[in-house]
Amino acid sequence: MIAYTLRRFLALAPMMLLMTFLVFLGLELTPGDAVSFIAGPEAMANMDGSQLAALRESLGLDDPFLARYFRWLGGVLRGDFGYSLTSGVPIARIVAERLPATLELSAAALLVSTLLGSALGLASALNRGKALDQALTVAGMIGVSVPEFFFGLVSILVFSIELKWLPVGGRTRPEYLGLWDRLPHLVLPALVLGVSMTAGVMRYARASMLDALGKDFMRTARSKGLPEARVDLVHGFRAALAPIAVLIGFRLPMLIGGSVVIEQIFQWPGVGSEFLAAVRGQNYPLVMTIALLSVLAVLAASFLVDLATAALDPRVKLS
Amino acid sequence: MEGETLVRVRNLRTYLYANGRCNKAVNDVSFDVRAGRTLCVVGESGCGKSVTAASIMQLLPPLARIESGEIAYRSAEGELRLDRLPRNGRAMRSLRGRDLGMIFQDPMTALNPVYSIGFQIRESLRYHTRLGAPARRAKAIELLADMGIPLPAQRSGEYPHQLSGGMRQRAMIAMAMACEPKVLIADEPTTALDVTVQAQVFDLMERLKRERGTAIMLITHDMGVVAELADEVVVMYMGNVVESGTVREVLKSPAHPYTRALLGSIPLLGRGRSQRLEPIRGSTPDPFDRPPGCQFAPRCPRQEPACDAGLPPEVEVSAAHRVRCLFAKEGRDGR
Ligand SMILES: Nc1ncnc2c1ncn2[C@@H]1O[C@H](COP(=O)(O)OP(=O)(O)OP(=O)(O)O)[C@@H](O)[C@H]1O
Ligand SMILES: [Mg+2]
């Protein structure tokens, strides 16, 4: 187990190098650079060539591509993530401010979608072909096809503006800081994001539960005289759990990336909207840091998925 | 009591429905399963052996229905009509595992891969006995030891995939026998096993029959197994019982052309090397498009127009031997 963890950890390094290099290359290949964004078209027209060159040089954009990549990498290894090209704020501070908000929202949404999705999928499978199953299937199809932003706007309209139950947006009022005080702000975005992610979990849970229900061991369980609820849950659902856990696991990286659309609609001060702005502005230190965290999250999630699968299915050995 | 009828099946018809079509998988089947005896149900693949067993246990697939006939179980409290009990109702559940045990064909898929075999054995103890957790634990280990599993305490904590095929089937039998059911239904318990392990598993079942007076219904398609283990035999073809009786009578003087063909198509131990083996000609008909009369008629060497007029009635060749063939009596002396 320890050896396995260690091995997985060591395998991380080359993976990270490759991924960050690819992202860096992608940024390099997009037309324009940070200067063209900072300066804007009008200023560009007024500035003369030497001024622009000076600005480029001050930001270190003149150096060859590889030199810049390794300078960034060296900084990261020393714990220095650099400064935002647009605002000059240290990247570490931006991330420290934004990441908790994204984590909070995504974790809440993930929890909602996991619980709701598994429960509805289970109910759907157990009532296969009946009214409940059909209703849930239709609801799931609607859930998948309605865009998040529409769903978000409608719920703001209903719950915040009409019913005035919940705040319109933001993460907190200036004077409140504890989680409990912030909770009303979290409810709506977490529910909207969670519910919009539920349909996928539900369909997956339904399919893997149906698969389990058709297994021979279900009949064996019945042949022992076990009550139906125990047959369905202890034998059926338990066997359906491993594939569901995989799906949930592969959604973990969104804890870092968040949902850009939801963050914007609810003015949630998270990483997603910041990342979007950074990509637009070619603000490479920030883009690279968020990309780095995301890659790390993806790799960590796949590690967790492996651990969960091994824990849930005794036939799987970690190797 | 030895020889007492525990399960009485009379004129059982179980139909399966698929895509709006009806498969008369079990069509007028009658037999008795007796205490301390082994009843072998034999017939080729698809003839309805498993559906018959599932009808008794009420473990039929959702789109199957017992249309008519009766399945009666002589319980300690009196006779129970199993076919009238709700499928997964309390009464049926309390019989399953406690009075009626079942062993399935493939222990690899019939055991739940995510639970240890000890857990799966303890489950039936939990629902049918008053034993506490430590007592159940001890009993499960004892059962495994009884089934001849070495290191039972350790094995009890292992998962099905960690055991060999033979060990798995023994664990399965231990599970079925956990509450000492009076009737054990074994659906081709050894098809997935090699010959020596097969012999060991059968030894085990023989011992249960002898020592505990368990009534055994053993499903097989192997005439060799029948000759070896059966006290009584039921030969099925396409949902009908074509011939039934004591194993001596049926094997020595088979009266139905199908039974004869079945016996002629397999080598029998002790008959020497010079046996002439003849495969049965033709192939099994489509279950959704069955012959109008005797199901075996299209493949039968003795076929006449009368065979297609309707299902031939069962005739008694002797007190312990019944045959469903128009020519049963005349054909008795063999070919
Ligand atoms: N779950 C099911 N769904 C639909 N049809 C089934 C099902 N199980 C069995 N049948 C059909 O019922 C008929 C009898 O099948 P059954 O399984 O009882 O045969 P069997 O004698 O046990 O054969 P085998 O030796 O292969 O186990 C066959 O025509 C088969 O196709
Ligand atoms: Mg079968």
mmCIF file of N, CA and C in Angstrom, chain A residues 130-245:
data_model
loop_
_atom_site.group_PDB
_atom_site.id
_atom_site.type_symbol
_atom_site.label_atom_id
_atom_site.label_comp_id
_atom_site.label_asym_id
_atom_site.label_seq_id
_atom_site.Cartn_x
_atom_site.Cartn_y
_atom_site.Cartn_z
ATOM 1 N N LYS A 130 -41.710 1.305 -14.914
ATOM 2 C CA LYS A 130 -42.928 1.837 -14.305
ATOM 3 C C LYS A 130 -42.937 3.359 -14.436
ATOM 4 N N ALA A 131 -44.033 3.947 -13.945
ATOM 5 C CA ALA A 131 -44.234 5.389 -14.119
ATOM 6 C C ALA A 131 -43.064 6.193 -13.546
ATOM 7 N N LEU A 132 -42.607 5.810 -12.349
ATOM 8 C CA LEU A 132 -41.532 6.565 -11.706
ATOM 9 C C LEU A 132 -40.273 6.568 -12.570
ATOM 10 N N ASP A 133 -39.949 5.399 -13.092
ATOM 11 C CA ASP A 133 -38.759 5.259 -13.924
ATOM 12 C C ASP A 133 -38.875 6.135 -15.165
ATOM 13 N N GLN A 134 -40.049 6.088 -15.784
ATOM 14 C CA GLN A 134 -40.233 6.886 -17.003
ATOM 15 C C GLN A 134 -40.152 8.374 -16.696
ATOM 16 N N ALA A 135 -40.791 8.779 -15.597
ATOM 17 C CA ALA A 135 -40.752 10.192 -15.223
ATOM 18 C C ALA A 135 -39.315 10.632 -14.973
ATOM 19 N N LEU A 136 -38.550 9.806 -14.259
ATOM 20 C CA LEU A 136 -37.170 10.173 -13.950
ATOM 21 C C LEU A 136 -36.314 10.204 -15.216
ATOM 22 N N THR A 137 -36.588 9.276 -16.128
ATOM 23 C CA THR A 137 -35.820 9.275 -17.376
ATOM 24 C C THR A 137 -36.065 10.559 -18.158
ATOM 25 N N VAL A 138 -37.341 10.954 -18.240
ATOM 26 C CA VAL A 138 -37.659 12.207 -18.936
ATOM 27 C C VAL A 138 -37.007 13.384 -18.222
ATOM 28 N N ALA A 139 -37.132 13.411 -16.886
ATOM 29 C CA ALA A 139 -36.533 14.494 -16.116
ATOM 30 C C ALA A 139 -35.025 14.540 -16.349
ATOM 31 N N GLY A 140 -34.401 13.365 -16.417
ATOM 32 C CA GLY A 140 -32.967 13.303 -16.648
ATOM 33 C C GLY A 140 -32.605 13.873 -18.009
ATOM 34 N N MET A 141 -33.418 13.554 -19.008
ATOM 35 C CA MET A 141 -33.141 14.062 -20.351
ATOM 36 C C MET A 141 -33.250 15.574 -20.379
ATOM 37 N N ILE A 142 -34.298 16.094 -19.705
ATOM 38 C CA ILE A 142 -34.449 17.550 -19.627
ATOM 39 C C ILE A 142 -33.249 18.138 -18.893
ATOM 40 N N GLY A 143 -32.876 17.490 -17.783
ATOM 41 C CA GLY A 143 -31.754 17.965 -16.982
ATOM 42 C C GLY A 143 -30.469 18.057 -17.781
ATOM 43 N N VAL A 144 -30.246 17.087 -18.661
ATOM 44 C CA VAL A 144 -29.022 17.101 -19.450
ATOM 45 C C VAL A 144 -29.071 18.185 -20.519
ATOM 46 N N SER A 145 -30.289 18.438 -21.039
ATOM 47 C CA SER A 145 -30.327 19.343 -22.190
ATOM 48 C C SER A 145 -30.554 20.807 -21.828
ATOM 49 N N VAL A 146 -31.119 21.093 -20.635
ATOM 50 C CA VAL A 146 -31.282 22.505 -20.268
ATOM 51 C C VAL A 146 -29.924 23.075 -19.868
ATOM 52 N N PRO A 147 -29.514 24.192 -20.487
ATOM 53 C CA PRO A 147 -28.201 24.758 -20.139
ATOM 54 C C PRO A 147 -28.182 25.262 -18.700
ATOM 55 N N GLU A 148 -27.005 25.152 -18.061
ATOM 56 C CA GLU A 148 -26.862 25.575 -16.671
ATOM 57 C C GLU A 148 -27.269 27.031 -16.464
ATOM 58 N N PHE A 149 -26.899 27.876 -17.433
ATOM 59 C CA PHE A 149 -27.131 29.306 -17.208
ATOM 60 C C PHE A 149 -28.636 29.600 -17.168
ATOM 61 N N PHE A 150 -29.390 28.890 -17.999
ATOM 62 C CA PHE A 150 -30.835 29.097 -18.034
ATOM 63 C C PHE A 150 -31.453 28.658 -16.706
ATOM 64 N N PHE A 151 -31.069 27.475 -16.303
ATOM 65 C CA PHE A 151 -31.517 26.910 -15.038
ATOM 66 C C PHE A 151 -31.168 27.860 -13.892
ATOM 67 N N GLY A 152 -29.947 28.393 -13.937
ATOM 68 C CA GLY A 152 -29.489 29.307 -12.890
ATOM 69 C C GLY A 152 -30.316 30.578 -12.866
ATOM 70 N N LEU A 153 -30.524 31.154 -14.044
ATOM 71 C CA LEU A 153 -31.266 32.416 -14.102
ATOM 72 C C LEU A 153 -32.705 32.230 -13.636
ATOM 73 N N VAL A 154 -33.321 31.128 -14.077
ATOM 74 C CA VAL A 154 -34.704 30.879 -13.667
ATOM 75 C C VAL A 154 -34.791 30.736 -12.152
ATOM 76 N N SER A 155 -33.828 30.017 -11.555
ATOM 77 C CA SER A 155 -33.934 29.823 -10.112
ATOM 78 C C SER A 155 -33.647 31.118 -9.361
ATOM 79 N N ILE A 156 -32.791 31.957 -9.895
ATOM 80 C CA ILE A 156 -32.594 33.270 -9.252
ATOM 81 C C ILE A 156 -33.897 34.055 -9.301
ATOM 82 N N LEU A 157 -34.509 34.013 -10.465
ATOM 83 C CA LEU A 157 -35.768 34.725 -10.660
ATOM 84 C C LEU A 157 -36.817 34.257 -9.658
ATOM 85 N N VAL A 158 -36.931 32.930 -9.528
ATOM 86 C CA VAL A 158 -37.975 32.380 -8.662
ATOM 87 C C VAL A 158 -37.629 32.542 -7.188
ATOM 88 N N PHE A 159 -36.460 32.026 -6.789
ATOM 89 C CA PHE A 159 -36.178 31.938 -5.352
ATOM 90 C C PHE A 159 -35.612 33.221 -4.764
ATOM 91 N N SER A 160 -34.929 34.016 -5.563
ATOM 92 C CA SER A 160 -34.325 35.216 -5.001
ATOM 93 C C SER A 160 -35.193 36.435 -5.250
ATOM 94 N N ILE A 161 -35.666 36.569 -6.480
ATOM 95 C CA ILE A 161 -36.353 37.815 -6.802
ATOM 96 C C ILE A 161 -37.838 37.742 -6.448
ATOM 97 N N GLU A 162 -38.499 36.651 -6.851
ATOM 98 C CA GLU A 162 -39.930 36.539 -6.560
ATOM 99 C C GLU A 162 -40.182 36.179 -5.095
ATOM 100 N N LEU A 163 -39.621 35.050 -4.667
ATOM 101 C CA LEU A 163 -39.913 34.566 -3.316
ATOM 102 C C LEU A 163 -39.041 35.220 -2.253
ATOM 103 N N LYS A 164 -37.930 35.791 -2.679
ATOM 104 C CA LYS A 164 -36.982 36.454 -1.768
ATOM 105 C C LYS A 164 -36.501 35.534 -0.645
ATOM 106 N N TRP A 165 -36.376 34.237 -0.939
ATOM 107 C CA TRP A 165 -35.902 33.308 0.080
ATOM 108 C C TRP A 165 -34.386 33.361 0.235
ATOM 109 N N LEU A 166 -33.709 33.574 -0.863
ATOM 110 C CA LEU A 166 -32.255 33.444 -0.864
ATOM 111 C C LEU A 166 -31.618 34.633 -1.564
ATOM 112 N N PRO A 167 -30.368 34.932 -1.210
ATOM 113 C CA PRO A 167 -29.705 36.056 -1.864
ATOM 114 C C PRO A 167 -29.497 35.812 -3.366
ATOM 115 N N VAL A 168 -29.360 36.909 -4.116
ATOM 116 C CA VAL A 168 -29.239 36.814 -5.568
ATOM 117 C C VAL A 168 -27.893 36.243 -5.990
ATOM 118 N N GLY A 169 -26.857 36.640 -5.254
ATOM 119 C CA GLY A 169 -25.549 36.141 -5.653
ATOM 120 C C GLY A 169 -24.489 36.530 -4.653
ATOM 121 N N GLY A 170 -23.231 36.322 -5.013
ATOM 122 C CA GLY A 170 -22.125 36.611 -4.116
ATOM 123 C C GLY A 170 -21.939 35.477 -3.136
ATOM 124 N N ARG A 171 -20.826 35.583 -2.360
ATOM 125 C CA ARG A 171 -20.542 34.489 -1.454
ATOM 126 C C ARG A 171 -20.879 34.857 -0.019
ATOM 127 N N THR A 172 -20.878 36.154 0.278
ATOM 128 C CA THR A 172 -21.101 36.577 1.661
ATOM 129 C C THR A 172 -21.471 38.046 1.683
ATOM 130 N N ARG A 173 -22.092 38.458 2.776
ATOM 131 C CA ARG A 173 -22.235 39.889 2.977
ATOM 132 C C ARG A 173 -20.974 40.346 3.680
ATOM 133 N N PRO A 174 -20.594 41.609 3.509
ATOM 134 C CA PRO A 174 -19.291 42.051 4.022
ATOM 135 C C PRO A 174 -19.084 41.726 5.493
ATOM 136 N N GLU A 175 -20.165 41.839 6.313
ATOM 137 C CA GLU A 175 -19.958 41.703 7.755
ATOM 138 C C GLU A 175 -19.951 40.257 8.250
ATOM 139 N N TYR A 176 -20.367 39.317 7.424
ATOM 140 C CA TYR A 176 -20.415 37.921 7.870
ATOM 141 C C TYR A 176 -19.274 37.114 7.293
ATOM 142 N N LEU A 177 -18.695 36.260 8.096
ATOM 143 C CA LEU A 177 -17.588 35.476 7.557
ATOM 144 C C LEU A 177 -17.691 33.978 7.802
ATOM 145 N N GLY A 178 -18.386 33.566 8.869
ATOM 146 C CA GLY A 178 -18.461 32.134 9.180
ATOM 147 C C GLY A 178 -19.258 31.370 8.141
ATOM 148 N N LEU A 179 -19.008 30.057 8.060
ATOM 149 C CA LEU A 179 -19.693 29.232 7.066
ATOM 150 C C LEU A 179 -21.200 29.299 7.276
ATOM 151 N N TRP A 180 -21.606 29.299 8.531
ATOM 152 C CA TRP A 180 -23.025 29.273 8.845
ATOM 153 C C TRP A 180 -23.720 30.513 8.288
ATOM 154 N N ASP A 181 -23.030 31.672 8.421
ATOM 155 C CA ASP A 181 -23.624 32.912 7.924
ATOM 156 C C ASP A 181 -23.628 32.952 6.406
ATOM 157 N N ARG A 182 -22.657 32.259 5.823
ATOM 158 C CA ARG A 182 -22.560 32.290 4.360
ATOM 159 C C ARG A 182 -23.521 31.314 3.718
ATOM 160 N N LEU A 183 -24.028 30.383 4.518
ATOM 161 C CA LEU A 183 -24.803 29.274 3.965
ATOM 162 C C LEU A 183 -25.917 29.701 3.002
ATOM 163 N N PRO A 184 -26.715 30.723 3.360
ATOM 164 C CA PRO A 184 -27.781 31.119 2.435
ATOM 165 C C PRO A 184 -27.259 31.458 1.034
ATOM 166 N N HIS A 185 -26.044 32.010 0.975
ATOM 167 C CA HIS A 185 -25.473 32.336 -0.335
ATOM 168 C C HIS A 185 -25.107 31.084 -1.110
ATOM 169 N N LEU A 186 -24.731 30.057 -0.362
ATOM 170 C CA LEU A 186 -24.246 28.831 -1.006
ATOM 171 C C LEU A 186 -25.398 28.001 -1.570
ATOM 172 N N VAL A 187 -26.556 28.072 -0.887
ATOM 173 C CA VAL A 187 -27.635 27.135 -1.209
ATOM 174 C C VAL A 187 -27.995 27.119 -2.694
ATOM 175 N N LEU A 188 -28.301 28.281 -3.243
ATOM 176 C CA LEU A 188 -28.820 28.305 -4.603
ATOM 177 C C LEU A 188 -27.793 27.856 -5.646
ATOM 178 N N PRO A 189 -26.584 28.475 -5.652
ATOM 179 C CA PRO A 189 -25.620 27.993 -6.654
ATOM 180 C C PRO A 189 -25.285 26.514 -6.491
ATOM 181 N N ALA A 190 -25.182 26.035 -5.234
ATOM 182 C CA ALA A 190 -24.837 24.624 -5.022
ATOM 183 C C ALA A 190 -25.950 23.721 -5.534
ATOM 184 N N LEU A 191 -27.197 24.126 -5.282
ATOM 185 C CA LEU A 191 -28.313 23.309 -5.751
ATOM 186 C C LEU A 191 -28.390 23.310 -7.274
ATOM 187 N N VAL A 192 -28.243 24.499 -7.861
ATOM 188 C CA VAL A 192 -28.342 24.582 -9.330
ATOM 189 C C VAL A 192 -27.237 23.748 -9.975
ATOM 190 N N LEU A 193 -26.011 23.929 -9.494
ATOM 191 C CA LEU A 193 -24.899 23.158 -10.061
ATOM 192 C C LEU A 193 -25.079 21.672 -9.764
ATOM 193 N N GLY A 194 -25.472 21.380 -8.522
ATOM 194 C CA GLY A 194 -25.646 19.983 -8.118
ATOM 195 C C GLY A 194 -26.737 19.297 -8.917
ATOM 196 N N VAL A 195 -27.872 19.955 -9.035
ATOM 197 C CA VAL A 195 -28.990 19.340 -9.757
ATOM 198 C C VAL A 195 -28.640 19.168 -11.236
ATOM 199 N N SER A 196 -27.928 20.139 -11.784
ATOM 200 C CA SER A 196 -27.603 19.989 -13.206
ATOM 201 C C SER A 196 -26.579 18.881 -13.419
ATOM 202 N N MET A 197 -25.831 18.526 -12.365
ATOM 203 C CA MET A 197 -24.898 17.395 -12.492
ATOM 204 C C MET A 197 -25.557 16.070 -12.125
ATOM 205 N N THR A 198 -26.763 16.147 -11.559
ATOM 206 C CA THR A 198 -27.416 14.938 -11.055
ATOM 207 C C THR A 198 -27.815 13.969 -12.166
ATOM 208 N N ALA A 199 -28.317 14.531 -13.273
ATOM 209 C CA ALA A 199 -28.847 13.675 -14.337
ATOM 210 C C ALA A 199 -27.823 12.626 -14.775
ATOM 211 N N GLY A 200 -26.578 13.047 -14.923
ATOM 212 C CA GLY A 200 -25.537 12.116 -15.348
ATOM 213 C C GLY A 200 -25.333 10.997 -14.341
ATOM 214 N N VAL A 201 -25.232 11.382 -13.062
ATOM 215 C CA VAL A 201 -25.042 10.371 -12.013
ATOM 216 C C VAL A 201 -26.226 9.422 -11.990
ATOM 217 N N MET A 202 -27.418 9.997 -12.131
ATOM 218 C CA MET A 202 -28.631 9.182 -12.054
ATOM 219 C C MET A 202 -28.652 8.129 -13.168
ATOM 220 N N ARG A 203 -28.367 8.559 -14.373
ATOM 221 C CA ARG A 203 -28.404 7.609 -15.488
ATOM 222 C C ARG A 203 -27.365 6.519 -15.315
ATOM 223 N N TYR A 204 -26.217 6.940 -14.805
ATOM 224 C CA TYR A 204 -25.140 5.970 -14.601
ATOM 225 C C TYR A 204 -25.497 5.001 -13.479
ATOM 226 N N ALA A 205 -26.050 5.553 -12.391
ATOM 227 C CA ALA A 205 -26.428 4.703 -11.252
ATOM 228 C C ALA A 205 -27.527 3.738 -11.669
ATOM 229 N N ARG A 206 -28.465 4.209 -12.469
ATOM 230 C CA ARG A 206 -29.557 3.350 -12.927
ATOM 231 C C ARG A 206 -28.994 2.192 -13.754
ATOM 232 N N ALA A 207 -28.098 2.531 -14.682
ATOM 233 C CA ALA A 207 -27.538 1.484 -15.541
ATOM 234 C C ALA A 207 -26.760 0.461 -14.728
ATOM 235 N N SER A 208 -25.936 0.933 -13.784
ATOM 236 C CA SER A 208 -25.122 -0.066 -13.077
ATOM 237 C C SER A 208 -25.974 -0.844 -12.080
ATOM 238 N N MET A 209 -27.039 -0.228 -11.586
ATOM 239 C CA MET A 209 -27.947 -0.964 -10.695
ATOM 240 C C MET A 209 -28.716 -2.025 -11.489
ATOM 241 N N LEU A 210 -29.169 -1.674 -12.680
ATOM 242 C CA LEU A 210 -29.877 -2.659 -13.517
ATOM 243 C C LEU A 210 -28.955 -3.826 -13.826
ATOM 244 N N ASP A 211 -27.715 -3.487 -14.089
ATOM 245 C CA ASP A 211 -26.723 -4.526 -14.359
ATOM 246 C C ASP A 211 -26.618 -5.469 -13.162
ATOM 247 N N ALA A 212 -26.524 -4.869 -11.968
ATOM 248 C CA ALA A 212 -26.404 -5.682 -10.752
ATOM 249 C C ALA A 212 -27.668 -6.519 -10.514
ATOM 250 N N LEU A 213 -28.827 -5.924 -10.793
ATOM 251 C CA LEU A 213 -30.082 -6.640 -10.539
ATOM 252 C C LEU A 213 -30.202 -7.900 -11.392
ATOM 253 N N GLY A 214 -29.534 -7.893 -12.549
ATOM 254 C CA GLY A 214 -29.625 -9.060 -13.424
ATOM 255 C C GLY A 214 -28.610 -10.152 -13.106
ATOM 256 N N LYS A 215 -27.794 -9.916 -12.082
ATOM 257 C CA LYS A 215 -26.728 -10.879 -11.794
ATOM 258 C C LYS A 215 -27.265 -12.139 -11.109
ATOM 259 N N ASP A 216 -26.582 -13.240 -11.320
ATOM 260 C CA ASP A 216 -26.979 -14.517 -10.719
ATOM 261 C C ASP A 216 -27.001 -14.463 -9.190
ATOM 262 N N PHE A 217 -26.077 -13.703 -8.603
ATOM 263 C CA PHE A 217 -26.002 -13.726 -7.139
ATOM 264 C C PHE A 217 -27.230 -13.104 -6.482
ATOM 265 N N MET A 218 -27.991 -12.334 -7.251
ATOM 266 C CA MET A 218 -29.233 -11.788 -6.698
ATOM 267 C C MET A 218 -30.223 -12.925 -6.440
ATOM 268 N N ARG A 219 -30.256 -13.875 -7.390
ATOM 269 C CA ARG A 219 -31.144 -15.023 -7.229
ATOM 270 C C ARG A 219 -30.669 -15.883 -6.056
ATOM 271 N N THR A 220 -29.351 -16.021 -5.930
ATOM 272 C CA THR A 220 -28.812 -16.786 -4.804
ATOM 273 C C THR A 220 -29.237 -16.139 -3.488
ATOM 274 N N ALA A 221 -29.141 -14.809 -3.441
ATOM 275 C CA ALA A 221 -29.517 -14.103 -2.215
ATOM 276 C C ALA A 221 -30.985 -14.374 -1.896
ATOM 277 N N ARG A 222 -31.830 -14.347 -2.923
ATOM 278 C CA ARG A 222 -33.256 -14.640 -2.698
ATOM 279 C C ARG A 222 -33.433 -16.083 -2.237
ATOM 280 N N SER A 223 -32.613 -16.994 -2.785
ATOM 281 C CA SER A 223 -32.782 -18.412 -2.443
ATOM 282 C C SER A 223 -32.480 -18.669 -0.978
ATOM 283 N N LYS A 224 -31.830 -17.698 -0.323
ATOM 284 C CA LYS A 224 -31.563 -17.867 1.105
ATOM 285 C C LYS A 224 -32.701 -17.325 1.946
ATOM 286 N N GLY A 225 -33.697 -16.734 1.280
ATOM 287 C CA GLY A 225 -34.839 -16.216 2.021
ATOM 288 C C GLY A 225 -34.628 -14.820 2.582
ATOM 289 N N LEU A 226 -33.686 -14.066 2.008
ATOM 290 C CA LEU A 226 -33.465 -12.707 2.496
ATOM 291 C C LEU A 226 -34.630 -11.812 2.059
ATOM 292 N N PRO A 227 -34.953 -10.804 2.860
ATOM 293 C CA PRO A 227 -35.993 -9.851 2.459
ATOM 294 C C PRO A 227 -35.556 -9.084 1.206
ATOM 295 N N GLU A 228 -36.544 -8.676 0.420
ATOM 296 C CA GLU A 228 -36.244 -7.985 -0.838
ATOM 297 C C GLU A 228 -35.363 -6.750 -0.646
ATOM 298 N N ALA A 229 -35.635 -5.985 0.402
ATOM 299 C CA ALA A 229 -34.861 -4.761 0.594
ATOM 300 C C ALA A 229 -33.387 -5.102 0.794
ATOM 301 N N ARG A 230 -33.130 -6.180 1.515
ATOM 302 C CA ARG A 230 -31.739 -6.553 1.732
ATOM 303 C C ARG A 230 -31.111 -7.061 0.435
ATOM 304 N N VAL A 231 -31.873 -7.831 -0.327
ATOM 305 C CA VAL A 231 -31.361 -8.322 -1.601
ATOM 306 C C VAL A 231 -30.984 -7.143 -2.500
ATOM 307 N N ASP A 232 -31.893 -6.167 -2.585
ATOM 308 C CA ASP A 232 -31.660 -5.030 -3.479
ATOM 309 C C ASP A 232 -30.512 -4.150 -3.018
ATOM 310 N N LEU A 233 -30.461 -3.890 -1.706
ATOM 311 C CA LEU A 233 -29.469 -2.926 -1.227
ATOM 312 C C LEU A 233 -28.140 -3.595 -0.889
ATOM 313 N N VAL A 234 -28.187 -4.587 -0.012
ATOM 314 C CA VAL A 234 -26.941 -5.181 0.462
ATOM 315 C C VAL A 234 -26.239 -5.941 -0.672
ATOM 316 N N HIS A 235 -27.020 -6.593 -1.530
ATOM 317 C CA HIS A 235 -26.366 -7.316 -2.620
ATOM 318 C C HIS A 235 -26.314 -6.493 -3.904
ATOM 319 N N GLY A 236 -27.479 -5.977 -4.325
ATOM 320 C CA GLY A 236 -27.521 -5.271 -5.604
ATOM 321 C C GLY A 236 -26.780 -3.944 -5.584
ATOM 322 N N PHE A 237 -27.187 -3.064 -4.685
ATOM 323 C CA PHE A 237 -26.614 -1.717 -4.710
ATOM 324 C C PHE A 237 -25.133 -1.747 -4.359
ATOM 325 N N ARG A 238 -24.777 -2.630 -3.442
ATOM 326 C CA ARG A 238 -23.367 -2.737 -3.061
ATOM 327 C C ARG A 238 -22.514 -3.109 -4.281
ATOM 328 N N ALA A 239 -23.045 -3.989 -5.119
ATOM 329 C CA ALA A 239 -22.296 -4.391 -6.304
ATOM 330 C C ALA A 239 -22.279 -3.278 -7.343
ATOM 331 N N ALA A 240 -23.309 -2.412 -7.314
ATOM 332 C CA ALA A 240 -23.383 -1.327 -8.294
ATOM 333 C C ALA A 240 -22.520 -0.147 -7.872
ATOM 334 N N LEU A 241 -22.034 -0.191 -6.635
ATOM 335 C CA LEU A 241 -21.362 0.969 -6.049
ATOM 336 C C LEU A 241 -20.029 1.302 -6.728
ATOM 337 N N ALA A 242 -19.254 0.264 -7.058
ATOM 338 C CA ALA A 242 -17.915 0.522 -7.599
ATOM 339 C C ALA A 242 -17.968 1.379 -8.868
ATOM 340 N N PRO A 243 -18.797 1.025 -9.860
ATOM 341 C CA PRO A 243 -18.843 1.886 -11.043
ATOM 342 C C PRO A 243 -19.325 3.300 -10.742
ATOM 343 N N ILE A 244 -20.255 3.442 -9.781
ATOM 344 C CA ILE A 244 -20.728 4.788 -9.446
ATOM 345 C C ILE A 244 -19.577 5.596 -8.841
ATOM 346 N N ALA A 245 -18.805 4.933 -7.968
ATOM 347 C CA ALA A 245 -17.681 5.616 -7.329
ATOM 348 C C ALA A 245 -16.679 6.113 -8.371
#
